[in-house]
Every structure is written in C-alpha cells, then in structure tokens.
Amino acid sequence: AVTLVAIFLGATAVTFAVGLSASLNRVVHGLSQAGAQPVQVFLSSPNTYLIGAAEQRTIEAALRAQPGTARYVAETDQQFNVAGLTGQYPVTAFGGRAEWTGYDMISGHWYTGAGQADVSTGFLTVTGKAVGDTVTIAVGTRQFPVRLVGEVFDAQHHGIAMITGAPTLAAAGRGLAQPDQYDVGLRPGTSPAAYGRALGTRLGPSYAVSFSSSRKSVIVTLMLGLIGTLTLLLALVAGLGVLNTVVLHTRERVHDLGVFKAVGMTPRQAIAMVVCWVAGTGLVAGVIAVPAEMVLHHYVLPVMASAANLGLPASFLAVYGGWELAALALAGVVIAVVGALLPAGWAARTSTAVALHAE
C-alpha cells in the first residue's frame, strides 16, 4: 500500500505536469493571436492613427498584391461604457469576417451581424450577464443595445472586453467605426518578418508594418522549465519511496534470496525478481493516476484562470490523446523500476553464503 501511494503520487505529478505544460502553451497562443494574425498595418504618422478611405484603398491594394497574403481585415479599437458600471472598457470592431483572427470561443458563437457582440469572461462576471442576454453600452455620446452571442478567451483590460463588427459601432456614428489598423493572416510557410519588410517597402514610409512571432516569451519558457523541474523532483521523491520499501522487503527476504542463489539463480534473474516485486504495483498506480490527474487538471486550471478573471475553452483542457494517455499510464512502471534498481543490484551482488548466514 505504501509503495502504491508513493508511485501514484509521482505518476500523478508527471501526468499533471505534461497536461499543464500543454494547456499553458495553448493559453499563450490564445492570448497572443500571433499565429493567426502575425502582421499589422498602421499609419506611421504620430498625429494621425485613424485610416481614411484613401489609405484603406492603398493598404488593401498592397495586401492583395503582396505574395503570401491569406486574408486581412480592418480593425477599430474604441472604448465603451456599460450602463450601471463605472469606467471604460475596450471594444474591438472588425470591418469584415474575422473568425480567423485567433480568438478562441468558450461558449456561444462568433457574432454574425450588426447589434451582436462577443465578450470575455470578465465582462460577464462584472455585469452579471450571460450569453444570450442584451446589454446597453455607450460609445461616444450614443447609447444602444448589444446582444451577447458568445464568450471568448480574451485578457484585454483584465479580462473585460468586447468584440463586434464595425456596423455595430457605426450605429453610434460613422466616425467611430473608422479603422486604425489592418490585421493580416499569412499563407502557410510565409515568414512574418520577410512579409512585413516586403509589405513595408511596397507601402512606403507613410505606413508602419509590425510583425510578430508565435515563439514563447522568456517568462513562459521559465514557467515551463519550473514545471519540469518540480515534476522531476516529485518523481524522484516517489522513486525514493519505492527504494525505501524495496530495500526493507529485500532485507526481510535475504535468506530466501540465498536459497534461490544456492539452487542456481543468476544475478540477472535476481534483479528481474526484485524489479517484478514492484512493477505490477507501479502499473496499477499509473493506471489509477491517469483518470485522477484528468479530474485534477479539469479542476485546477479553471481555478487558475478564474484568478485572472478568465474562462478557458474546452480545447485548452482536452490536451491528451489516446497514445499519450497510454504512455503516461506507464509512468508508474518507470518510477517503480527506477526505485527498485538499487536494491535489485544489491540482491544480485550478495553472495550465497552471506545471504544464508542471515538466518
């Protein structure tokens, strides 16, 4: 029972670390949108950020002509107020189809027309609303109702933000829907850096082109390294628990070991016998650890996200495949074998006479 518990805790830690790392990678990708829209186009003038009709035609013509362009959409960033709440919150309005821009859906669906919007989890929390409800917002001096049709994974303004279409903002005034940037999606295999430089050359100095990469930040890399280190330490602690149990078990059976050696047991057979004492227990512990970890994973990650005023899409939690689960179930066997190798080596080296004299 002691061995089973030790291996179970170690295998659970290993499985949880693998799932946590995979989920964290998806969270980082979902927050950055760098993979979906790695290139943005702005006006370079510090005094003018709204893109007029003539500039829009210039940008769109350049994007259509630039090799590697998969899709693009105009984006408008504004601030809005909510009836009954103090403060202003960010609203992002797109001038065309924008399902591809990298926002992961938690519930509901992407907006499909004017007067509809998707909001982040924090917005639903502070307003007490739910998907399907209608909320009155104010942009500029105009108030108008917006129907909430979806919940998205978005961390803007501490998780309180809204995404909608430009026609929704146009209801408060045409100038409010004027874009301030273009988001660009690239064809597979296109380098964001090379594309951005080429597009900047084509547009000229009046326009600024920024490009980003979906590489992990230093902080995320350090977090993943810390998770891996803690997992290794927990696995070692579990292995030490197995070592302690097997050492005691081997010492108790040292006379039996001498009898086995006297009738012809080889050192390799002695190692195999000692390892097999715990291998079955390790397999049972690993098989139990996998579903236990999945329950832990589905509980801990939403709590972590909730602390940051975020919800998580189901895809961020469903990170295990069938083969991965089978491999992780063997983690218990690995921990058991590694913990048993040292006493198994001692059993193989013990001479027959010394073992029999232990009587």
PDB file of C-alpha atoms in Angstrom, residues 72-354:
ATOM      1  CA  TYR A  72      -6.926  40.543 -43.935  1.00  0.00           C
ATOM      2  CA  VAL A  73      -9.451  42.623 -42.042  1.00  0.00           C
ATOM      3  CA  ALA A  74      -9.729  46.223 -40.828  1.00  0.00           C
ATOM      4  CA  GLU A  75      -9.793  46.700 -37.057  1.00  0.00           C
ATOM      5  CA  THR A  76     -11.146  49.551 -34.969  1.00  0.00           C
ATOM      6  CA  ASP A  77     -10.301  49.938 -31.292  1.00  0.00           C
ATOM      7  CA  GLN A  78     -12.602  52.070 -29.160  1.00  0.00           C
ATOM      8  CA  GLN A  79     -13.709  52.466 -25.557  1.00  0.00           C
ATOM      9  CA  PHE A  80     -17.239  51.863 -24.312  1.00  0.00           C
ATOM     10  CA  ASN A  81     -19.243  52.329 -21.146  1.00  0.00           C
ATOM     11  CA  VAL A  82     -21.787  49.917 -19.734  1.00  0.00           C
ATOM     12  CA  ALA A  83     -24.999  51.108 -18.177  1.00  0.00           C
ATOM     13  CA  GLY A  84     -24.741  50.660 -14.423  1.00  0.00           C
ATOM     14  CA  LEU A  85     -20.923  50.361 -14.304  1.00  0.00           C
ATOM     15  CA  THR A  86     -18.183  52.930 -13.886  1.00  0.00           C
ATOM     16  CA  GLY A  87     -15.106  53.068 -16.071  1.00  0.00           C
ATOM     17  CA  GLN A  88     -14.443  52.447 -19.743  1.00  0.00           C
ATOM     18  CA  TYR A  89     -13.677  49.128 -21.380  1.00  0.00           C
ATOM     19  CA  PRO A  90     -12.050  48.227 -24.730  1.00  0.00           C
ATOM     20  CA  VAL A  91     -14.149  47.205 -27.715  1.00  0.00           C
ATOM     21  CA  THR A  92     -12.596  45.788 -30.879  1.00  0.00           C
ATOM     22  CA  ALA A  93     -14.657  46.083 -34.073  1.00  0.00           C
ATOM     23  CA  PHE A  94     -13.753  44.312 -37.296  1.00  0.00           C
ATOM     24  CA  GLY A  95     -14.697  45.559 -40.741  1.00  0.00           C
ATOM     25  CA  GLY A  96     -15.272  42.100 -42.226  1.00  0.00           C
ATOM     26  CA  ARG A  97     -15.174  38.382 -41.462  1.00  0.00           C
ATOM     27  CA  ALA A  98     -12.825  37.931 -38.530  1.00  0.00           C
ATOM     28  CA  GLU A  99     -13.417  34.428 -37.164  1.00  0.00           C
ATOM     29  CA  TRP A 100      -9.846  33.596 -38.180  1.00  0.00           C
ATOM     30  CA  THR A 101      -8.189  36.288 -36.028  1.00  0.00           C
ATOM     31  CA  GLY A 102      -7.312  33.880 -33.216  1.00  0.00           C
ATOM     32  CA  TYR A 103      -9.973  34.377 -30.549  1.00  0.00           C
ATOM     33  CA  ASP A 104     -10.941  31.023 -29.023  1.00  0.00           C
ATOM     34  CA  MET A 105     -14.623  30.535 -28.231  1.00  0.00           C
ATOM     35  CA  ILE A 106     -15.610  29.395 -24.753  1.00  0.00           C
ATOM     36  CA  SER A 107     -19.364  29.296 -25.358  1.00  0.00           C
ATOM     37  CA  GLY A 108     -21.906  30.609 -27.849  1.00  0.00           C
ATOM     38  CA  HIS A 109     -20.778  31.598 -31.342  1.00  0.00           C
ATOM     39  CA  TRP A 110     -18.959  34.345 -33.237  1.00  0.00           C
ATOM     40  CA  TYR A 111     -21.106  37.400 -33.962  1.00  0.00           C
ATOM     41  CA  THR A 112     -22.893  37.235 -37.316  1.00  0.00           C
ATOM     42  CA  GLY A 113     -24.390  40.697 -37.769  1.00  0.00           C
ATOM     43  CA  ALA A 114     -24.913  44.241 -36.504  1.00  0.00           C
ATOM     44  CA  GLY A 115     -26.042  44.571 -32.905  1.00  0.00           C
ATOM     45  CA  GLN A 116     -24.255  41.368 -31.821  1.00  0.00           C
ATOM     46  CA  ALA A 117     -21.043  41.024 -29.838  1.00  0.00           C
ATOM     47  CA  ASP A 118     -18.743  38.501 -28.204  1.00  0.00           C
ATOM     48  CA  VAL A 119     -17.375  39.320 -24.765  1.00  0.00           C
ATOM     49  CA  SER A 120     -14.713  37.979 -22.428  1.00  0.00           C
ATOM     50  CA  THR A 121     -15.394  36.123 -19.201  1.00  0.00           C
ATOM     51  CA  GLY A 122     -14.608  39.152 -17.051  1.00  0.00           C
ATOM     52  CA  PHE A 123     -17.308  41.182 -18.784  1.00  0.00           C
ATOM     53  CA  LEU A 124     -19.939  38.574 -17.950  1.00  0.00           C
ATOM     54  CA  THR A 125     -18.687  38.463 -14.370  1.00  0.00           C
ATOM     55  CA  VAL A 126     -18.831  42.206 -13.661  1.00  0.00           C
ATOM     56  CA  THR A 127     -22.157  42.749 -15.431  1.00  0.00           C
ATOM     57  CA  GLY A 128     -23.864  39.598 -14.182  1.00  0.00           C
ATOM     58  CA  LYS A 129     -24.939  38.847 -17.740  1.00  0.00           C
ATOM     59  CA  ALA A 130     -24.862  35.572 -19.684  1.00  0.00           C
ATOM     60  CA  VAL A 131     -24.554  34.625 -23.325  1.00  0.00           C
ATOM     61  CA  GLY A 132     -27.897  35.371 -24.954  1.00  0.00           C
ATOM     62  CA  ASP A 133     -28.616  38.463 -22.842  1.00  0.00           C
ATOM     63  CA  THR A 134     -28.770  42.048 -24.108  1.00  0.00           C
ATOM     64  CA  VAL A 135     -26.704  44.843 -22.571  1.00  0.00           C
ATOM     65  CA  THR A 136     -26.834  48.603 -23.180  1.00  0.00           C
ATOM     66  CA  ILE A 137     -23.472  50.182 -23.985  1.00  0.00           C
ATOM     67  CA  ALA A 138     -22.389  53.724 -24.785  1.00  0.00           C
ATOM     68  CA  VAL A 139     -19.766  54.623 -27.370  1.00  0.00           C
ATOM     69  CA  GLY A 140     -19.097  58.317 -27.587  1.00  0.00           C
ATOM     70  CA  THR A 141     -22.387  60.016 -26.694  1.00  0.00           C
ATOM     71  CA  ARG A 142     -24.695  57.369 -28.131  1.00  0.00           C
ATOM     72  CA  GLN A 143     -26.264  54.509 -26.188  1.00  0.00           C
ATOM     73  CA  PHE A 144     -27.546  51.397 -27.929  1.00  0.00           C
ATOM     74  CA  PRO A 145     -28.329  47.747 -27.065  1.00  0.00           C
ATOM     75  CA  VAL A 146     -25.991  44.881 -27.968  1.00  0.00           C
ATOM     76  CA  ARG A 147     -26.894  41.199 -27.813  1.00  0.00           C
ATOM     77  CA  LEU A 148     -24.196  38.975 -26.333  1.00  0.00           C
ATOM     78  CA  VAL A 149     -23.892  35.904 -28.592  1.00  0.00           C
ATOM     79  CA  GLY A 150     -20.604  34.387 -27.442  1.00  0.00           C
ATOM     80  CA  GLU A 151     -17.926  34.229 -24.754  1.00  0.00           C
ATOM     81  CA  VAL A 152     -14.335  34.470 -25.983  1.00  0.00           C
ATOM     82  CA  PHE A 153     -10.933  33.892 -24.425  1.00  0.00           C
ATOM     83  CA  ASP A 154      -9.550  37.418 -24.190  1.00  0.00           C
ATOM     84  CA  ALA A 155      -7.397  39.020 -21.486  1.00  0.00           C
ATOM     85  CA  GLN A 156      -7.716  42.669 -22.533  1.00  0.00           C
ATOM     86  CA  HIS A 157      -8.344  45.099 -19.659  1.00  0.00           C
ATOM     87  CA  HIS A 158      -8.055  42.341 -17.035  1.00  0.00           C
ATOM     88  CA  GLY A 159     -10.426  40.102 -18.957  1.00  0.00           C
ATOM     89  CA  ILE A 160     -13.164  42.701 -19.529  1.00  0.00           C
ATOM     90  CA  ALA A 161     -13.516  43.376 -23.258  1.00  0.00           C
ATOM     91  CA  MET A 162     -15.925  43.188 -26.200  1.00  0.00           C
ATOM     92  CA  ILE A 163     -15.523  42.133 -29.839  1.00  0.00           C
ATOM     93  CA  THR A 164     -18.042  43.111 -32.512  1.00  0.00           C
ATOM     94  CA  GLY A 165     -18.409  44.189 -36.117  1.00  0.00           C
ATOM     95  CA  ALA A 166     -17.870  47.687 -37.477  1.00  0.00           C
ATOM     96  CA  PRO A 167     -21.614  48.059 -38.344  1.00  0.00           C
ATOM     97  CA  THR A 168     -22.392  47.809 -34.626  1.00  0.00           C
ATOM     98  CA  LEU A 169     -20.136  50.775 -33.844  1.00  0.00           C
ATOM     99  CA  ALA A 170     -21.449  52.631 -36.882  1.00  0.00           C
ATOM    100  CA  ALA A 171     -24.789  52.824 -35.062  1.00  0.00           C
ATOM    101  CA  ALA A 172     -23.121  55.287 -32.690  1.00  0.00           C
ATOM    102  CA  GLY A 173     -21.611  57.346 -35.516  1.00  0.00           C
ATOM    103  CA  ARG A 174     -19.749  56.550 -38.726  1.00  0.00           C
ATOM    104  CA  GLY A 175     -16.514  58.127 -37.498  1.00  0.00           C
ATOM    105  CA  LEU A 176     -16.401  55.733 -34.559  1.00  0.00           C
ATOM    106  CA  ALA A 177     -16.096  52.749 -36.913  1.00  0.00           C
ATOM    107  CA  GLN A 178     -13.125  54.163 -38.830  1.00  0.00           C
ATOM    108  CA  PRO A 179     -10.278  51.598 -38.662  1.00  0.00           C
ATOM    109  CA  ASP A 180      -6.943  52.247 -37.007  1.00  0.00           C
ATOM    110  CA  GLN A 181      -5.121  49.129 -38.233  1.00  0.00           C
ATOM    111  CA  TYR A 182      -5.307  46.112 -40.543  1.00  0.00           C
ATOM    112  CA  ASP A 183      -4.733  42.565 -39.292  1.00  0.00           C
ATOM    113  CA  VAL A 184      -3.157  40.191 -41.804  1.00  0.00           C
ATOM    114  CA  GLY A 185      -3.149  36.388 -41.916  1.00  0.00           C
ATOM    115  CA  LEU A 186      -0.403  34.680 -43.916  1.00  0.00           C
ATOM    116  CA  ARG A 187      -0.266  31.618 -46.108  1.00  0.00           C
ATOM    117  CA  PRO A 188       1.450  28.561 -44.550  1.00  0.00           C
ATOM    118  CA  GLY A 189       5.204  28.767 -44.787  1.00  0.00           C
ATOM    119  CA  THR A 190       5.334  32.565 -45.142  1.00  0.00           C
ATOM    120  CA  SER A 191       7.832  34.290 -42.851  1.00  0.00           C
ATOM    121  CA  PRO A 192       6.178  37.162 -40.924  1.00  0.00           C
ATOM    122  CA  ALA A 193       9.467  39.083 -40.845  1.00  0.00           C
ATOM    123  CA  ALA A 194      10.145  38.785 -44.580  1.00  0.00           C
ATOM    124  CA  TYR A 195       6.498  39.511 -45.410  1.00  0.00           C
ATOM    125  CA  GLY A 196       6.446  42.569 -43.128  1.00  0.00           C
ATOM    126  CA  ARG A 197       9.602  44.042 -44.639  1.00  0.00           C
ATOM    127  CA  ALA A 198       8.368  43.471 -48.199  1.00  0.00           C
ATOM    128  CA  LEU A 199       4.954  44.967 -47.429  1.00  0.00           C
ATOM    129  CA  GLY A 200       6.557  47.974 -45.754  1.00  0.00           C
ATOM    130  CA  THR A 201       8.674  48.591 -48.852  1.00  0.00           C
ATOM    131  CA  ARG A 202       5.598  48.335 -51.080  1.00  0.00           C
ATOM    132  CA  LEU A 203       3.521  50.740 -48.950  1.00  0.00           C
ATOM    133  CA  GLY A 204       6.239  53.316 -48.356  1.00  0.00           C
ATOM    134  CA  PRO A 205       7.174  55.437 -45.325  1.00  0.00           C
ATOM    135  CA  SER A 206       3.652  56.722 -44.678  1.00  0.00           C
ATOM    136  CA  TYR A 207       2.664  53.314 -43.303  1.00  0.00           C
ATOM    137  CA  ALA A 208       4.072  51.212 -40.468  1.00  0.00           C
ATOM    138  CA  VAL A 209       4.096  47.415 -40.633  1.00  0.00           C
ATOM    139  CA  SER A 210       4.634  45.366 -37.496  1.00  0.00           C
ATOM    140  CA  PHE A 211       5.108  41.648 -37.384  1.00  0.00           C
ATOM    141  CA  SER A 212       5.287  39.199 -34.520  1.00  0.00           C
ATOM    142  CA  SER A 213       6.275  35.622 -33.959  1.00  0.00           C
ATOM    143  CA  SER A 214       4.384  32.927 -32.041  1.00  0.00           C
ATOM    144  CA  ARG A 215       7.533  31.960 -30.127  1.00  0.00           C
ATOM    145  CA  LYS A 216       7.174  31.620 -26.362  1.00  0.00           C
ATOM    146  CA  SER A 217       8.161  34.533 -24.167  1.00  0.00           C
ATOM    147  CA  VAL A 218      11.025  34.239 -21.680  1.00  0.00           C
ATOM    148  CA  ILE A 219       8.552  34.160 -18.773  1.00  0.00           C
ATOM    149  CA  VAL A 220       6.597  31.267 -20.280  1.00  0.00           C
ATOM    150  CA  THR A 221       9.824  29.396 -21.014  1.00  0.00           C
ATOM    151  CA  LEU A 222      10.885  29.843 -17.382  1.00  0.00           C
ATOM    152  CA  MET A 223       7.469  28.675 -16.168  1.00  0.00           C
ATOM    153  CA  LEU A 224       7.681  25.532 -18.288  1.00  0.00           C
ATOM    154  CA  GLY A 225      11.202  24.921 -17.000  1.00  0.00           C
ATOM    155  CA  LEU A 226       9.990  25.311 -13.412  1.00  0.00           C
ATOM    156  CA  ILE A 227       7.113  22.894 -14.017  1.00  0.00           C
ATOM    157  CA  GLY A 228       9.544  20.346 -15.480  1.00  0.00           C
ATOM    158  CA  THR A 229      11.941  20.729 -12.538  1.00  0.00           C
ATOM    159  CA  LEU A 230       9.205  20.307  -9.940  1.00  0.00           C
ATOM    160  CA  THR A 231       7.896  17.263 -11.794  1.00  0.00           C
ATOM    161  CA  LEU A 232      11.342  15.679 -11.825  1.00  0.00           C
ATOM    162  CA  LEU A 233      11.753  16.309  -8.101  1.00  0.00           C
ATOM    163  CA  LEU A 234       8.348  14.794  -7.305  1.00  0.00           C
ATOM    164  CA  ALA A 235       9.148  11.765  -9.451  1.00  0.00           C
ATOM    165  CA  LEU A 236      12.463  11.367  -7.593  1.00  0.00           C
ATOM    166  CA  VAL A 237      10.667  11.567  -4.248  1.00  0.00           C
ATOM    167  CA  ALA A 238       8.292   8.845  -5.427  1.00  0.00           C
ATOM    168  CA  GLY A 239      11.272   6.774  -6.574  1.00  0.00           C
ATOM    169  CA  LEU A 240      12.879   7.176  -3.140  1.00  0.00           C
ATOM    170  CA  GLY A 241       9.661   5.928  -1.562  1.00  0.00           C
ATOM    171  CA  VAL A 242       9.841   2.840  -3.747  1.00  0.00           C
ATOM    172  CA  LEU A 243      13.543   2.444  -2.919  1.00  0.00           C
ATOM    173  CA  ASN A 244      12.843   2.514   0.804  1.00  0.00           C
ATOM    174  CA  THR A 245      10.071  -0.078   0.543  1.00  0.00           C
ATOM    175  CA  VAL A 246      12.043  -2.430  -1.698  1.00  0.00           C
ATOM    176  CA  VAL A 247      15.173  -2.180   0.488  1.00  0.00           C
ATOM    177  CA  LEU A 248      13.145  -3.250   3.514  1.00  0.00           C
ATOM    178  CA  HIS A 249      11.451  -6.013   1.532  1.00  0.00           C
ATOM    179  CA  THR A 250      14.762  -7.288   0.184  1.00  0.00           C
ATOM    180  CA  ARG A 251      16.370  -7.305   3.633  1.00  0.00           C
ATOM    181  CA  GLU A 252      13.445  -9.247   5.031  1.00  0.00           C
ATOM    182  CA  ARG A 253      13.761 -11.881   2.293  1.00  0.00           C
ATOM    183  CA  VAL A 254      17.540 -12.103   2.211  1.00  0.00           C
ATOM    184  CA  HIS A 255      17.534 -15.751   3.380  1.00  0.00           C
ATOM    185  CA  ASP A 256      15.076 -16.700   0.632  1.00  0.00           C
ATOM    186  CA  LEU A 257      17.373 -14.908  -1.769  1.00  0.00           C
ATOM    187  CA  GLY A 258      20.265 -17.098  -0.558  1.00  0.00           C
ATOM    188  CA  VAL A 259      18.226 -20.241  -1.178  1.00  0.00           C
ATOM    189  CA  PHE A 260      17.381 -19.074  -4.712  1.00  0.00           C
ATOM    190  CA  LYS A 261      21.055 -18.396  -5.393  1.00  0.00           C
ATOM    191  CA  ALA A 262      22.021 -21.807  -3.999  1.00  0.00           C
ATOM    192  CA  VAL A 263      19.767 -23.574  -6.491  1.00  0.00           C
ATOM    193  CA  GLY A 264      21.156 -21.602  -9.451  1.00  0.00           C
ATOM    194  CA  MET A 265      19.552 -18.137  -9.650  1.00  0.00           C
ATOM    195  CA  THR A 266      21.785 -15.823 -11.705  1.00  0.00           C
ATOM    196  CA  PRO A 267      22.412 -12.130 -10.871  1.00  0.00           C
ATOM    197  CA  ARG A 268      20.214 -11.055 -13.787  1.00  0.00           C
ATOM    198  CA  GLN A 269      17.409 -13.264 -12.539  1.00  0.00           C
ATOM    199  CA  ALA A 270      17.782 -11.761  -9.065  1.00  0.00           C
ATOM    200  CA  ILE A 271      17.460  -8.234 -10.483  1.00  0.00           C
ATOM    201  CA  ALA A 272      14.396  -9.274 -12.502  1.00  0.00           C
ATOM    202  CA  MET A 273      12.778 -10.828  -9.427  1.00  0.00           C
ATOM    203  CA  VAL A 274      13.253  -7.729  -7.256  1.00  0.00           C
ATOM    204  CA  VAL A 275      12.034  -5.380 -10.005  1.00  0.00           C
ATOM    205  CA  CYS A 276       8.960  -7.557 -10.570  1.00  0.00           C
ATOM    206  CA  TRP A 277       8.040  -7.172  -6.895  1.00  0.00           C
ATOM    207  CA  VAL A 278       7.020  -3.579  -7.624  1.00  0.00           C
ATOM    208  CA  ALA A 279       6.439  -3.461 -11.401  1.00  0.00           C
ATOM    209  CA  GLY A 280       2.863  -4.682 -11.119  1.00  0.00           C
ATOM    210  CA  THR A 281       2.157  -2.220  -8.334  1.00  0.00           C
ATOM    211  CA  GLY A 282       3.661   0.535 -10.490  1.00  0.00           C
ATOM    212  CA  LEU A 283       1.408  -0.343 -13.411  1.00  0.00           C
ATOM    213  CA  VAL A 284      -1.694  -0.296 -11.200  1.00  0.00           C
ATOM    214  CA  ALA A 285      -0.650   3.047  -9.709  1.00  0.00           C
ATOM    215  CA  GLY A 286      -0.029   4.523 -13.177  1.00  0.00           C
ATOM    216  CA  VAL A 287      -3.408   3.370 -14.478  1.00  0.00           C
ATOM    217  CA  ILE A 288      -5.145   4.893 -11.444  1.00  0.00           C
ATOM    218  CA  ALA A 289      -3.116   8.106 -11.717  1.00  0.00           C
ATOM    219  CA  VAL A 290      -4.259   8.969 -15.256  1.00  0.00           C
ATOM    220  CA  PRO A 291      -8.001   9.466 -14.543  1.00  0.00           C
ATOM    221  CA  ALA A 292      -7.185  11.029 -11.168  1.00  0.00           C
ATOM    222  CA  GLU A 293      -4.918  13.566 -12.870  1.00  0.00           C
ATOM    223  CA  MET A 294      -7.546  14.377 -15.500  1.00  0.00           C
ATOM    224  CA  VAL A 295     -10.011  15.227 -12.733  1.00  0.00           C
ATOM    225  CA  LEU A 296      -7.321  17.346 -11.038  1.00  0.00           C
ATOM    226  CA  HIS A 297      -6.441  19.027 -14.343  1.00  0.00           C
ATOM    227  CA  HIS A 298     -10.054  19.958 -15.092  1.00  0.00           C
ATOM    228  CA  TYR A 299     -10.404  21.414 -11.597  1.00  0.00           C
ATOM    229  CA  VAL A 300      -7.120  23.276 -11.078  1.00  0.00           C
ATOM    230  CA  LEU A 301      -6.782  25.031 -14.467  1.00  0.00           C
ATOM    231  CA  PRO A 302     -10.209  26.760 -14.363  1.00  0.00           C
ATOM    232  CA  VAL A 303      -9.415  27.928 -10.817  1.00  0.00           C
ATOM    233  CA  MET A 304      -6.091  29.354 -12.027  1.00  0.00           C
ATOM    234  CA  ALA A 305      -7.839  31.087 -14.952  1.00  0.00           C
ATOM    235  CA  SER A 306     -10.588  32.417 -12.708  1.00  0.00           C
ATOM    236  CA  ALA A 307      -7.958  34.122 -10.545  1.00  0.00           C
ATOM    237  CA  ALA A 308      -7.015  36.130 -13.667  1.00  0.00           C
ATOM    238  CA  ASN A 309     -10.681  36.847 -14.493  1.00  0.00           C
ATOM    239  CA  LEU A 310     -10.577  34.441 -17.447  1.00  0.00           C
ATOM    240  CA  GLY A 311     -12.528  31.431 -18.623  1.00  0.00           C
ATOM    241  CA  LEU A 312     -10.991  28.572 -20.580  1.00  0.00           C
ATOM    242  CA  PRO A 313     -12.214  26.998 -23.824  1.00  0.00           C
ATOM    243  CA  ALA A 314     -12.766  23.253 -23.636  1.00  0.00           C
ATOM    244  CA  SER A 315      -9.937  22.726 -26.142  1.00  0.00           C
ATOM    245  CA  PHE A 316      -7.443  24.149 -23.610  1.00  0.00           C
ATOM    246  CA  LEU A 317      -8.288  21.306 -21.219  1.00  0.00           C
ATOM    247  CA  ALA A 318      -8.606  18.440 -23.718  1.00  0.00           C
ATOM    248  CA  VAL A 319      -4.864  18.086 -24.252  1.00  0.00           C
ATOM    249  CA  TYR A 320      -4.406  14.321 -24.041  1.00  0.00           C
ATOM    250  CA  GLY A 321      -4.572  11.874 -26.935  1.00  0.00           C
ATOM    251  CA  GLY A 322      -5.076   8.132 -26.664  1.00  0.00           C
ATOM    252  CA  TRP A 323      -1.406   7.254 -27.150  1.00  0.00           C
ATOM    253  CA  GLU A 324      -0.343   9.954 -24.681  1.00  0.00           C
ATOM    254  CA  LEU A 325      -2.620   8.534 -22.005  1.00  0.00           C
ATOM    255  CA  ALA A 326      -1.267   5.033 -22.603  1.00  0.00           C
ATOM    256  CA  ALA A 327       2.315   6.298 -22.339  1.00  0.00           C
ATOM    257  CA  LEU A 328       1.572   8.300 -19.191  1.00  0.00           C
ATOM    258  CA  ALA A 329      -0.015   5.239 -17.589  1.00  0.00           C
ATOM    259  CA  LEU A 330       3.427   3.611 -17.846  1.00  0.00           C
ATOM    260  CA  ALA A 331       4.971   6.404 -15.773  1.00  0.00           C
ATOM    261  CA  GLY A 332       4.162   4.388 -12.660  1.00  0.00           C
ATOM    262  CA  VAL A 333       6.095   1.406 -14.015  1.00  0.00           C
ATOM    263  CA  VAL A 334       9.103   3.614 -14.812  1.00  0.00           C
ATOM    264  CA  ILE A 335       9.109   5.136 -11.314  1.00  0.00           C
ATOM    265  CA  ALA A 336       8.780   1.676  -9.753  1.00  0.00           C
ATOM    266  CA  VAL A 337      11.606   0.166 -11.806  1.00  0.00           C
ATOM    267  CA  VAL A 338      13.976   3.085 -11.218  1.00  0.00           C
ATOM    268  CA  GLY A 339      13.295   2.951  -7.466  1.00  0.00           C
ATOM    269  CA  ALA A 340      13.880  -0.806  -7.350  1.00  0.00           C
ATOM    270  CA  LEU A 341      17.120  -0.913  -9.349  1.00  0.00           C
ATOM    271  CA  LEU A 342      19.446  -0.078  -6.428  1.00  0.00           C
ATOM    272  CA  PRO A 343      18.199  -2.800  -4.042  1.00  0.00           C
ATOM    273  CA  ALA A 344      17.956  -5.162  -7.012  1.00  0.00           C
ATOM    274  CA  GLY A 345      21.649  -4.553  -7.706  1.00  0.00           C
ATOM    275  CA  TRP A 346      22.449  -5.252  -4.047  1.00  0.00           C
ATOM    276  CA  ALA A 347      20.474  -8.500  -4.213  1.00  0.00           C
ATOM    277  CA  ALA A 348      22.358  -9.550  -7.360  1.00  0.00           C
ATOM    278  CA  ARG A 349      25.772  -8.858  -5.759  1.00  0.00           C
ATOM    279  CA  THR A 350      25.037 -10.583  -2.408  1.00  0.00           C
ATOM    280  CA  SER A 351      26.895 -13.900  -2.155  1.00  0.00           C
ATOM    281  CA  THR A 352      25.017 -17.095  -1.396  1.00  0.00           C
ATOM    282  CA  ALA A 353      26.903 -17.722   1.859  1.00  0.00           C
ATOM    283  CA  VAL A 354      26.250 -14.222   3.220  1.00  0.00           C
TER     284      VAL A 354
END
